[in-house]
Amino acid sequence: MALRPVQVNIKALDPRAVGGFWAAALGWRAYHPGVTTYVGPGGGLLWPDPVLLGIDVVPVPEAKPGVKNRTHLDLATTSPDHQSELVARLTELGATPVDVGQGDVPWRCLADPEGNEFCVLEPREVYRDTGPIAAVVVDCADPRAMARFWGAATDWTAREVTDGLAVLRSPEDTGPYLEFLRTPDGRTAPDRVHLDLLPRPGDEKEAEVARLQSLGATGLDLGQGDVPWTCLTDPEGHEFCVLAPS
């Protein structure tokens, strides 16, 4: 039994606008299967994508609070020119520079039109085959503990685990990385960005939820009501959802 990360969920006042930004940023397309906006590779809506993590932008009535998200995306580039061109294009699309205390670093920190932070990385060999999203990066207090929980929760494999950083990737060694970065900041607001997980074919959502709770996950009531997915938090309080198999 194992769950597969299938999409990054972003809350937004205007999901069509935010979804449109991310579609243009990644060179993908925005699809509108319902009240949410799904962003994925072009060629028609394929969900879940067999390799990449899509983005699902969901409507909420509240604007992002004035605190840094604990989860953000890192975008890959292939050359210094590509990095500069991408930053310029994203700025034209509505991104703004942000200071998250990064100091003098070779990557560029930006925020999407509703203030969700992300980074445009300098070229790195490790991300040469990830697609446009290099990594989903999660701030945490204990990367080793996060590697244990998320490694057991999913079928993703730990590639590096230290006191400061834990790195996981799919067992096929494809698509983006999932990285847990040690930071001094704790949770101060509900998560604006989180992962959605999907049971493998033949596995039941209820059994997977029970397994996650045995690993240290906790049920979460966001006022979601009667929905086909289940909201949980990991041992450090990061929100995530377990989706029902389609």
CSV table of N, CA and C in Angstrom, one decimal, residues 63-70 186-193 237-239:
chain,number,residue,atom,x,y,z
A,63,ALA,N,-8.1,36.0,1.2
A,63,ALA,CA,-6.9,36.3,0.6
A,63,ALA,C,-5.7,35.6,1.4
A,64,LYS,N,-4.6,35.5,0.7
A,64,LYS,CA,-3.4,34.9,1.4
A,64,LYS,C,-3.0,35.8,2.6
A,65,PRO,N,-2.8,35.3,3.8
A,65,PRO,CA,-2.3,36.2,4.9
A,65,PRO,C,-0.9,36.6,4.6
A,66,GLY,N,-0.5,37.6,5.3
A,66,GLY,CA,0.8,38.2,5.0
A,66,GLY,C,2.0,37.4,5.7
A,67,VAL,N,2.0,36.1,5.5
A,67,VAL,CA,3.1,35.3,6.0
A,67,VAL,C,3.5,34.4,4.9
A,68,LYS,N,4.8,33.9,4.9
A,68,LYS,CA,5.3,33.1,3.9
A,68,LYS,C,4.7,31.7,3.9
A,69,ASN,N,4.3,31.2,2.8
A,69,ASN,CA,3.9,29.8,2.7
A,69,ASN,C,4.9,28.8,3.1
A,70,ARG,N,4.5,27.7,3.8
A,70,ARG,CA,5.5,26.7,4.2
A,70,ARG,C,5.9,25.8,3.0
A,186,GLY,N,7.8,28.2,12.2
A,186,GLY,CA,6.8,27.2,12.5
A,186,GLY,C,5.5,27.6,11.7
A,187,ARG,N,4.4,26.9,11.9
A,187,ARG,CA,3.2,27.1,11.3
A,187,ARG,C,2.5,28.3,12.0
A,188,THR,N,2.1,29.3,11.2
A,188,THR,CA,1.4,30.5,11.7
A,188,THR,C,0.1,30.8,11.1
A,189,ALA,N,-0.2,30.0,10.0
A,189,ALA,CA,-1.5,30.2,9.3
A,189,ALA,C,-1.8,28.9,8.6
A,190,PRO,N,-3.1,28.7,8.2
A,190,PRO,CA,-3.5,27.6,7.4
A,190,PRO,C,-2.6,27.5,6.1
A,191,ASP,N,-2.3,26.3,5.7
A,191,ASP,CA,-1.5,26.2,4.5
A,191,ASP,C,-2.2,26.6,3.3
A,192,ARG,N,-1.6,27.5,2.5
A,192,ARG,CA,-2.2,27.9,1.2
A,192,ARG,C,-1.9,27.0,0.1
A,193,VAL,N,-0.8,26.2,0.2
A,193,VAL,CA,-0.3,25.3,-0.8
A,193,VAL,C,-0.1,23.9,-0.1
A,237,GLY,N,2.1,19.1,11.1
A,237,GLY,CA,1.0,20.0,10.8
A,237,GLY,C,0.8,20.5,9.4
A,238,HIS,N,1.7,19.9,8.5
A,238,HIS,CA,1.5,20.3,7.1
A,238,HIS,C,0.2,19.6,6.5
A,239,GLU,N,-0.7,20.4,5.9
A,239,GLU,CA,-1.9,19.9,5.4
A,239,GLU,C,-1.7,19.1,4.1
